[in-house]
mmCIF file of C-alpha atoms and ligand atoms in Angstrom:
data_model
loop_
_atom_site.group_PDB
_atom_site.id
_atom_site.type_symbol
_atom_site.label_atom_id
_atom_site.label_comp_id
_atom_site.label_asym_id
_atom_site.label_seq_id
_atom_site.Cartn_x
_atom_site.Cartn_y
_atom_site.Cartn_z
ATOM 1 C CA UNK A 1 0.000 0.000 0.000
ATOM 2 C CA UNK A 2 1.347 3.438 -0.869
ATOM 3 C CA UNK A 3 1.343 5.811 2.083
ATOM 4 C CA UNK A 4 0.861 9.371 0.854
ATOM 5 C CA UNK A 5 2.719 10.954 3.782
ATOM 6 C CA UNK A 6 5.760 8.796 3.445
ATOM 7 C CA UNK A 7 8.687 10.943 2.322
ATOM 8 C CA UNK A 8 10.185 10.182 -1.060
ATOM 9 C CA UNK A 9 13.714 8.758 -1.065
ATOM 10 C CA UNK A 10 16.502 11.062 -2.241
ATOM 11 C CA UNK A 11 16.989 11.475 -5.962
ATOM 12 C CA UNK A 12 19.024 8.538 -7.197
ATOM 13 C CA UNK A 13 18.017 6.522 -4.096
ATOM 14 C CA UNK A 14 19.381 6.198 -0.571
ATOM 15 C CA UNK A 15 23.105 5.727 -1.075
ATOM 16 C CA UNK A 16 24.562 4.514 2.245
ATOM 17 C CA UNK A 17 25.119 0.779 2.760
ATOM 18 C CA UNK A 18 26.382 1.096 6.326
ATOM 19 C CA UNK A 19 26.184 3.664 9.112
ATOM 20 C CA UNK A 20 29.501 3.812 10.895
ATOM 21 C CA UNK A 21 30.108 7.548 10.766
ATOM 22 C CA UNK A 22 28.130 10.603 9.735
ATOM 23 C CA UNK A 23 30.228 10.827 6.574
ATOM 24 C CA UNK A 24 28.767 7.521 5.353
ATOM 25 C CA UNK A 25 25.628 9.535 4.596
ATOM 26 C CA UNK A 26 25.183 11.878 1.650
ATOM 27 C CA UNK A 27 23.283 15.120 2.257
ATOM 28 C CA UNK A 28 20.292 13.495 0.547
ATOM 29 C CA UNK A 29 20.552 10.468 2.858
ATOM 30 C CA UNK A 30 20.614 12.707 5.952
ATOM 31 C CA UNK A 31 17.636 14.695 4.769
ATOM 32 C CA UNK A 32 15.721 11.488 3.997
ATOM 33 C CA UNK A 33 16.430 9.954 7.434
ATOM 34 C CA UNK A 34 15.325 13.153 9.181
ATOM 35 C CA UNK A 35 12.104 13.357 7.175
ATOM 36 C CA UNK A 36 11.452 9.672 7.710
ATOM 37 C CA UNK A 37 12.088 10.137 11.454
ATOM 38 C CA UNK A 38 9.355 12.790 11.567
ATOM 39 C CA UNK A 39 7.054 10.437 9.662
ATOM 40 C CA UNK A 40 7.657 7.616 12.156
ATOM 41 C CA UNK A 41 7.347 10.058 15.076
ATOM 42 C CA UNK A 42 3.771 10.553 13.854
ATOM 43 C CA UNK A 43 3.045 6.827 14.314
ATOM 44 C CA UNK A 44 4.683 6.781 17.734
ATOM 45 C CA UNK A 45 2.719 9.830 18.910
ATOM 46 C CA UNK A 46 -0.539 8.165 17.913
ATOM 47 C CA UNK A 47 0.618 4.783 19.291
ATOM 48 C CA UNK A 48 -0.311 3.481 15.852
ATOM 49 C CA UNK A 49 1.403 0.407 14.403
ATOM 50 C CA UNK A 50 3.976 1.396 11.792
ATOM 51 C CA UNK A 51 4.204 -0.442 8.442
ATOM 52 C CA UNK A 52 6.160 -3.681 8.921
ATOM 53 C CA UNK A 53 8.886 -2.623 6.490
ATOM 54 C CA UNK A 54 11.457 -4.954 8.055
ATOM 55 C CA UNK A 55 9.325 -8.085 8.276
ATOM 56 C CA UNK A 56 11.532 -11.099 7.575
ATOM 57 C CA UNK A 57 14.728 -9.186 8.420
ATOM 58 C CA UNK A 58 16.966 -10.063 11.339
ATOM 59 C CA UNK A 59 18.635 -7.414 13.479
ATOM 60 C CA UNK A 60 21.337 -8.383 15.946
ATOM 61 C CA UNK A 61 22.312 -5.966 18.712
ATOM 62 C CA UNK A 62 25.873 -6.582 19.806
ATOM 63 C CA UNK A 63 26.846 -4.163 22.571
ATOM 64 C CA UNK A 64 30.330 -4.729 23.940
ATOM 65 C CA UNK A 65 30.039 -1.545 26.050
ATOM 66 C CA UNK A 66 27.303 -0.608 28.538
ATOM 67 C CA UNK A 67 24.143 0.848 27.107
ATOM 68 C CA UNK A 68 20.606 1.559 28.284
ATOM 69 C CA UNK A 69 18.963 4.028 25.898
ATOM 70 C CA UNK A 70 20.703 3.122 22.662
ATOM 71 C CA UNK A 71 20.273 -0.629 22.962
ATOM 72 C CA UNK A 72 16.631 -0.398 23.991
ATOM 73 C CA UNK A 73 15.854 2.209 21.406
ATOM 74 C CA UNK A 74 17.357 0.127 18.575
ATOM 75 C CA UNK A 75 15.467 -2.893 19.856
ATOM 76 C CA UNK A 76 12.157 -1.024 19.874
ATOM 77 C CA UNK A 77 12.864 0.529 16.489
ATOM 78 C CA UNK A 78 13.499 -2.855 14.858
ATOM 79 C CA UNK A 79 10.467 -4.429 16.522
ATOM 80 C CA UNK A 80 8.156 -1.574 15.555
ATOM 81 C CA UNK A 81 9.113 -2.204 11.931
ATOM 82 C CA UNK A 82 8.509 -5.948 12.224
ATOM 83 C CA UNK A 83 12.130 -7.194 12.297
ATOM 84 C CA UNK A 84 13.271 -10.160 14.372
ATOM 85 C CA UNK A 85 15.535 -8.515 16.923
ATOM 86 C CA UNK A 86 18.114 -10.439 18.903
ATOM 87 C CA UNK A 87 20.081 -8.914 21.780
ATOM 88 C CA UNK A 88 23.342 -10.721 22.371
ATOM 89 C CA UNK A 89 24.099 -10.985 26.087
ATOM 90 C CA UNK A 90 27.747 -10.083 25.657
ATOM 91 C CA UNK A 91 28.623 -10.514 29.323
ATOM 92 C CA UNK A 92 27.631 -14.191 29.008
ATOM 93 C CA UNK A 93 29.170 -14.707 25.547
ATOM 94 C CA UNK A 94 32.333 -16.360 24.302
ATOM 95 C CA UNK A 95 34.146 -13.022 24.341
ATOM 96 C CA UNK A 96 34.929 -14.046 27.894
ATOM 97 C CA UNK A 97 36.451 -17.279 26.653
ATOM 98 C CA UNK A 98 38.958 -15.286 24.643
ATOM 99 C CA UNK A 99 37.100 -15.109 21.326
ATOM 100 C CA UNK A 100 37.945 -11.985 19.325
ATOM 101 C CA UNK A 101 35.206 -9.407 18.817
ATOM 102 C CA UNK A 102 35.418 -9.925 15.052
ATOM 103 C CA UNK A 103 34.977 -13.700 15.429
ATOM 104 C CA UNK A 104 32.010 -13.190 17.726
ATOM 105 C CA UNK A 105 30.358 -10.815 15.261
ATOM 106 C CA UNK A 106 31.150 -13.065 12.300
ATOM 107 C CA UNK A 107 29.503 -15.987 14.080
ATOM 108 C CA UNK A 108 26.356 -13.932 14.690
ATOM 109 C CA UNK A 109 26.274 -12.790 11.084
ATOM 110 C CA UNK A 110 26.581 -16.387 9.864
ATOM 111 C CA UNK A 111 23.292 -17.106 11.642
ATOM 112 C CA UNK A 112 21.611 -14.870 9.084
ATOM 113 C CA UNK A 113 21.706 -11.237 10.223
ATOM 114 C CA UNK A 114 20.627 -8.469 7.873
ATOM 115 C CA UNK A 115 21.943 -5.774 10.152
ATOM 116 C CA UNK A 116 24.219 -5.729 13.143
ATOM 117 C CA UNK A 117 24.164 -2.854 15.601
ATOM 118 C CA UNK A 118 27.556 -2.754 17.281
ATOM 119 C CA UNK A 119 28.849 -0.760 20.235
ATOM 120 C CA UNK A 120 32.500 -1.115 21.185
ATOM 121 C CA UNK A 121 35.306 0.908 22.653
ATOM 122 C CA UNK A 122 37.693 -0.194 19.877
ATOM 123 C CA UNK A 123 37.550 2.580 17.306
ATOM 124 C CA UNK A 124 38.403 0.584 14.183
ATOM 125 C CA UNK A 125 36.179 -2.412 14.909
ATOM 126 C CA UNK A 126 33.182 -1.271 12.887
ATOM 127 C CA UNK A 127 35.239 -0.818 9.726
ATOM 128 C CA UNK A 128 36.861 -4.236 10.239
ATOM 129 C CA UNK A 129 33.406 -5.794 10.596
ATOM 130 C CA UNK A 130 32.075 -3.977 7.579
ATOM 131 C CA UNK A 131 34.910 -5.437 5.494
ATOM 132 C CA UNK A 132 34.183 -8.977 6.713
ATOM 133 C CA UNK A 133 30.404 -9.221 7.098
ATOM 134 C CA UNK A 134 27.720 -9.428 4.442
ATOM 135 C CA UNK A 135 25.161 -7.635 6.594
ATOM 136 C CA UNK A 136 24.848 -3.897 7.150
ATOM 137 C CA UNK A 137 26.903 -2.580 10.065
ATOM 138 C CA UNK A 138 25.417 0.192 12.180
ATOM 139 C CA UNK A 139 27.463 1.964 14.808
ATOM 140 C CA UNK A 140 25.775 2.117 18.207
ATOM 141 C CA UNK A 141 28.817 3.909 19.657
ATOM 142 C CA UNK A 142 32.513 3.651 18.809
ATOM 143 C CA UNK A 143 34.955 4.682 21.537
ATOM 144 C CA UNK A 144 35.290 8.447 21.681
ATOM 145 C CA UNK A 145 34.855 8.801 17.936
ATOM 146 C CA UNK A 146 31.341 8.471 16.526
ATOM 147 C CA UNK A 147 27.765 7.827 17.588
ATOM 148 C CA UNK A 148 25.956 8.699 14.378
ATOM 149 C CA UNK A 149 22.397 7.772 15.327
ATOM 150 C CA UNK A 150 22.683 9.966 18.431
ATOM 151 C CA UNK A 151 23.591 12.925 16.225
ATOM 152 C CA UNK A 152 20.738 12.112 13.835
ATOM 153 C CA UNK A 153 18.231 11.912 16.675
ATOM 154 C CA UNK A 154 19.598 15.151 18.133
ATOM 155 C CA UNK A 155 19.141 16.825 14.753
ATOM 156 C CA UNK A 156 15.590 15.440 14.464
ATOM 157 C CA UNK A 157 14.814 16.717 17.978
ATOM 158 C CA UNK A 158 16.305 20.143 17.286
ATOM 159 C CA UNK A 159 14.346 20.398 14.022
ATOM 160 C CA UNK A 160 11.138 19.558 15.856
ATOM 161 C CA UNK A 161 11.819 22.408 18.306
ATOM 162 C CA UNK A 162 13.288 25.030 15.962
ATOM 163 C CA UNK A 163 12.029 24.064 12.521
ATOM 164 C CA UNK A 164 15.574 23.777 11.156
ATOM 165 C CA UNK A 165 19.226 24.115 12.073
ATOM 166 C CA UNK A 166 20.311 26.657 9.471
ATOM 167 C CA UNK A 167 21.961 29.585 11.289
ATOM 168 C CA UNK A 168 21.322 28.127 14.758
ATOM 169 C CA UNK A 169 24.080 28.254 17.369
ATOM 170 C CA UNK A 170 24.743 24.988 19.184
ATOM 171 C CA UNK A 171 27.030 25.046 22.237
ATOM 172 C CA UNK A 172 28.323 21.557 23.084
ATOM 173 C CA UNK A 173 29.445 21.745 26.705
ATOM 174 C CA UNK A 174 31.585 19.703 29.060
ATOM 175 C CA UNK A 175 33.730 16.673 28.329
ATOM 176 C CA UNK A 176 33.892 17.111 24.555
ATOM 177 C CA UNK A 177 37.264 15.403 24.342
ATOM 178 C CA UNK A 178 35.982 11.956 25.262
ATOM 179 C CA UNK A 179 32.585 12.248 23.650
ATOM 180 C CA UNK A 180 31.575 10.418 20.495
ATOM 181 C CA UNK A 181 28.274 12.308 20.726
ATOM 182 C CA UNK A 182 30.130 15.615 20.393
ATOM 183 C CA UNK A 183 32.126 14.314 17.416
ATOM 184 C CA UNK A 184 29.130 13.056 15.457
ATOM 185 C CA UNK A 185 27.077 16.148 16.284
ATOM 186 C CA UNK A 186 29.869 18.487 15.258
ATOM 187 C CA UNK A 187 30.069 16.711 11.897
ATOM 188 C CA UNK A 188 26.335 16.541 11.305
ATOM 189 C CA UNK A 189 24.980 19.809 12.688
ATOM 190 C CA UNK A 190 27.440 21.904 10.715
ATOM 191 C CA UNK A 191 26.397 20.104 7.545
ATOM 192 C CA UNK A 192 22.854 21.144 8.409
ATOM 193 C CA UNK A 193 23.915 24.791 8.616
ATOM 194 C CA UNK A 194 24.397 25.261 12.383
ATOM 195 C CA UNK A 195 27.302 27.046 14.048
ATOM 196 C CA UNK A 196 28.822 24.604 16.543
ATOM 197 C CA UNK A 197 30.950 25.653 19.534
ATOM 198 C CA UNK A 198 32.805 23.613 22.123
ATOM 199 C CA UNK A 199 32.580 24.904 25.686
ATOM 200 C CA UNK A 200 34.363 23.579 28.767
ATOM 201 C CA UNK A 201 37.690 23.350 30.578
ATOM 202 C CA UNK A 202 40.609 23.403 28.117
ATOM 203 C CA UNK A 203 41.779 19.951 29.224
ATOM 204 C CA UNK A 204 38.416 18.500 28.181
ATOM 205 C CA UNK A 205 38.523 20.061 24.713
ATOM 206 C CA UNK A 206 39.555 17.848 21.766
ATOM 207 C CA UNK A 207 43.262 17.714 20.854
ATOM 208 C CA UNK A 208 44.415 20.842 18.993
ATOM 209 C CA UNK A 209 44.692 19.069 15.645
ATOM 210 C CA UNK A 210 41.057 17.926 15.697
ATOM 211 C CA UNK A 211 38.039 20.025 14.773
ATOM 212 C CA UNK A 212 40.411 22.920 14.138
ATOM 213 C CA UNK A 213 37.674 25.079 12.633
ATOM 214 C CA UNK A 214 35.326 24.854 15.640
ATOM 215 C CA UNK A 215 35.620 27.686 18.118
ATOM 216 C CA UNK A 216 36.421 26.677 21.708
ATOM 217 C CA UNK A 217 35.418 28.568 24.833
ATOM 218 C CA UNK A 218 36.499 27.961 28.408
ATOM 219 C CA UNK A 219 33.699 29.843 30.143
ATOM 220 C CA UNK A 220 29.944 29.301 29.907
ATOM 221 C CA UNK A 221 29.449 33.059 29.792
ATOM 222 C CA UNK A 222 31.306 33.412 26.483
ATOM 223 C CA UNK A 223 30.475 30.022 25.018
ATOM 224 C CA UNK A 224 26.745 30.196 25.569
ATOM 225 C CA UNK A 225 26.338 33.792 24.347
ATOM 226 C CA UNK A 226 23.421 33.816 21.929
ATOM 227 C CA UNK A 227 23.201 29.999 21.712
ATOM 228 C CA UNK A 228 19.904 28.454 20.622
ATOM 229 C CA UNK A 229 20.815 24.956 21.796
ATOM 230 C CA UNK A 230 22.977 24.090 24.774
ATOM 231 C CA UNK A 231 24.040 20.473 24.799
ATOM 232 C CA UNK A 232 25.412 19.048 28.048
ATOM 233 C CA UNK A 233 27.763 16.075 28.189
ATOM 234 C CA UNK A 234 28.617 13.623 30.929
ATOM 235 C CA UNK A 235 32.152 13.386 32.266
ATOM 236 C CA UNK A 236 33.284 10.186 30.553
ATOM 237 C CA UNK A 237 35.639 8.865 33.197
ATOM 238 C CA UNK A 238 35.805 5.466 31.539
ATOM 239 C CA UNK A 239 37.808 6.978 28.678
ATOM 240 C CA UNK A 240 40.109 9.145 30.758
ATOM 241 C CA UNK A 241 43.378 7.383 30.932
ATOM 242 C CA UNK A 242 47.053 7.768 30.541
ATOM 243 C CA UNK A 243 46.735 10.668 28.105
ATOM 244 C CA UNK A 244 45.622 12.851 31.002
ATOM 245 C CA UNK A 245 48.111 11.588 33.505
ATOM 246 C CA UNK A 246 46.296 9.206 35.739
ATOM 247 C CA UNK A 247 45.131 11.872 38.113
ATOM 248 C CA UNK A 248 42.700 13.837 35.968
ATOM 249 C CA UNK A 249 39.892 11.307 35.981
ATOM 250 C CA UNK A 250 40.381 10.665 39.663
ATOM 251 C CA UNK A 251 40.703 14.338 40.466
ATOM 252 C CA UNK A 252 37.391 15.113 38.814
ATOM 253 C CA UNK A 253 35.593 12.174 40.340
ATOM 254 C CA UNK A 254 35.639 13.136 44.004
ATOM 255 C CA UNK A 255 32.763 15.091 45.459
ATOM 256 C CA UNK A 256 34.544 18.345 46.081
ATOM 257 C CA UNK A 257 35.820 18.477 42.475
ATOM 258 C CA UNK A 258 32.370 17.645 41.139
ATOM 259 C CA UNK A 259 30.970 20.543 43.121
ATOM 260 C CA UNK A 260 33.666 22.853 41.814
ATOM 261 C CA UNK A 261 33.039 21.683 38.248
ATOM 262 C CA UNK A 262 29.306 22.277 38.677
ATOM 263 C CA UNK A 263 29.931 25.810 39.955
ATOM 264 C CA UNK A 264 32.016 26.634 36.894
ATOM 265 C CA UNK A 265 30.438 24.562 34.137
ATOM 266 C CA UNK A 266 27.107 23.266 35.453
ATOM 267 C CA UNK A 267 24.095 23.965 33.225
ATOM 268 C CA UNK A 268 21.429 25.611 35.366
ATOM 269 C CA UNK A 269 18.535 28.008 34.830
ATOM 270 C CA UNK A 270 20.957 30.716 35.815
ATOM 271 C CA UNK A 271 23.784 29.854 33.401
ATOM 272 C CA UNK A 272 21.247 29.297 30.623
ATOM 273 C CA UNK A 273 20.589 33.063 30.851
ATOM 274 C CA UNK A 274 23.849 33.567 28.941
ATOM 275 C CA UNK A 275 22.215 31.856 25.967
ATOM 276 C CA UNK A 276 19.397 33.160 23.744
ATOM 277 C CA UNK A 277 16.130 33.755 25.652
ATOM 278 C CA UNK A 278 14.442 30.873 23.821
ATOM 279 C CA UNK A 279 17.399 28.469 24.244
ATOM 280 C CA UNK A 280 16.756 24.790 24.912
ATOM 281 C CA UNK A 281 18.979 22.353 26.699
ATOM 282 C CA UNK A 282 19.786 18.879 25.412
ATOM 283 C CA UNK A 283 21.720 15.938 26.879
ATOM 284 C CA UNK A 284 22.316 12.492 25.373
ATOM 285 C CA UNK A 285 22.119 10.786 28.770
ATOM 286 C CA UNK A 286 23.001 9.301 31.092
ATOM 287 C CA UNK A 287 22.983 12.561 33.071
ATOM 288 C CA UNK A 288 24.907 13.217 36.224
ATOM 289 C CA UNK A 289 22.650 15.659 38.017
ATOM 290 C CA UNK A 290 24.535 18.216 40.037
ATOM 291 C CA UNK A 291 27.735 17.651 38.044
ATOM 292 C CA UNK A 292 27.217 18.830 34.451
ATOM 293 C CA UNK A 293 23.511 19.702 34.711
ATOM 294 C CA UNK A 294 21.091 20.796 37.389
ATOM 295 C CA UNK A 295 18.163 18.428 37.891
ATOM 296 C CA UNK A 296 15.667 21.319 37.928
ATOM 297 C CA UNK A 297 16.784 22.384 34.435
ATOM 298 C CA UNK A 298 16.848 18.850 33.069
ATOM 299 C CA UNK A 299 13.267 18.362 34.300
ATOM 300 C CA UNK A 300 11.915 21.723 33.114
ATOM 301 C CA UNK A 301 9.584 20.949 30.195
ATOM 302 C CA UNK A 302 9.886 24.537 28.910
ATOM 303 C CA UNK A 303 13.663 24.435 28.624
ATOM 304 C CA UNK A 304 14.713 20.805 28.371
ATOM 305 C CA UNK A 305 14.478 18.546 25.313
ATOM 306 C CA UNK A 306 16.019 15.552 27.075
ATOM 307 C CA UNK A 307 12.968 13.284 26.996
ATOM 308 C CA UNK A 308 12.071 14.446 23.509
ATOM 309 C CA UNK A 309 15.532 13.224 22.455
ATOM 310 C CA UNK A 310 14.701 9.790 23.848
ATOM 311 C CA UNK A 311 11.394 9.792 21.951
ATOM 312 C CA UNK A 312 13.103 10.804 18.705
ATOM 313 C CA UNK A 313 15.712 8.118 19.362
ATOM 314 C CA UNK A 314 13.208 5.414 18.495
ATOM 315 C CA UNK A 315 11.719 7.296 15.526
ATOM 316 C CA UNK A 316 15.152 8.154 14.114
ATOM 317 C CA UNK A 317 16.482 4.625 14.479
ATOM 318 C CA UNK A 318 13.352 3.327 12.762
ATOM 319 C CA UNK A 319 14.126 5.755 9.951
ATOM 320 C CA UNK A 320 17.779 4.744 9.700
ATOM 321 C CA UNK A 321 16.999 1.011 9.719
ATOM 322 C CA UNK A 322 14.246 1.436 7.163
ATOM 323 C CA UNK A 323 16.443 3.538 4.867
ATOM 324 C CA UNK A 324 19.351 1.100 5.081
ATOM 325 C CA UNK A 325 17.454 -2.170 4.862
ATOM 326 C CA UNK A 326 14.053 -1.839 3.270
ATOM 327 C CA UNK A 327 15.064 -0.317 -0.033
ATOM 328 C CA UNK A 328 11.972 0.364 -2.116
ATOM 329 C CA UNK A 329 9.798 -2.307 -0.456
ATOM 330 C CA UNK A 330 6.140 -1.336 0.045
HETATM 331 N N1 LIG B 401 25.063 7.651 25.797
HETATM 332 C C1 LIG B 401 26.085 8.415 25.147
HETATM 333 C C2 LIG B 401 27.144 7.517 24.552
HETATM 334 O O1 LIG B 401 26.996 6.315 24.541
HETATM 335 C C3 LIG B 401 26.659 9.472 26.010
HETATM 336 C C4 LIG B 401 27.355 9.008 27.261
HETATM 337 O O2 LIG B 401 27.571 7.812 27.491
HETATM 338 O O3 LIG B 401 27.732 9.894 28.026
HETATM 339 O O4 LIG B 401 28.138 8.005 24.080
#
């Protein structure tokens, strides 16, 4: 059945065959996923069953790193489109018997996967899998490098609040250095016409040779000036290692340092006054209330888009899976 509201694919068709980084997507692909996300958001808002575009397809979720939102959201997205979705319980898998991650994934794929959603701290793993597997590889988080569906869902959320990103100022705040969310958003949101800034302590900014054309600020006052969207990030202690000297992670982890960090870089109703009067706050979760964001701001429905991001997570992942896997199927 033809659905009149369903957005048309990009001219020449959807081009991506995998989704490991934002640059796997053409501008037409991005636009299609965002329009399709809005279309699926309509079904989710009405609690209406979506077309079973992935019936007969098998989706395997292979998360080698912790995940709550992303794993669940991919699972729901696949199920809402009629796919068979399998979650691999990695902590009980043969990885703990010494099997390599590639061998584990290859074994899963041999059972007949059409798509594998992979999260891992190893940054080259997704490319290695893409070279070896016949199924589509989708990145559910790669080390500190990329989390493309998070950026897509953030863009879909921002579009729903502001109509578009062209000319909007987005301040990405906090531990940018260790954040794959920051990396993917910086790549995507600029392609959509936004001005992106990084805001936070200098030692949590990306290395000098990365994102050289993005302006960095080390105070909220300057970095938030005029911003439409203020995106908070968690302190990602799990990725702070030798590069910082072993003390940085530890130094930031104790209570007194958290309090100090909050005083200087915490997103609150008060610090949000530096931004544009209509500014909204976003956060990919999980949030550490009282460290990078105040609970009262995170919970304020007039200022916070945090739960809307979670909602768009399902719709956007439905869109991405559909675009990658369903082709022109009715
Ligand atoms: N959930 C996001 C990620 O997986 C952000 C975070 O963990 O802080 O990267």
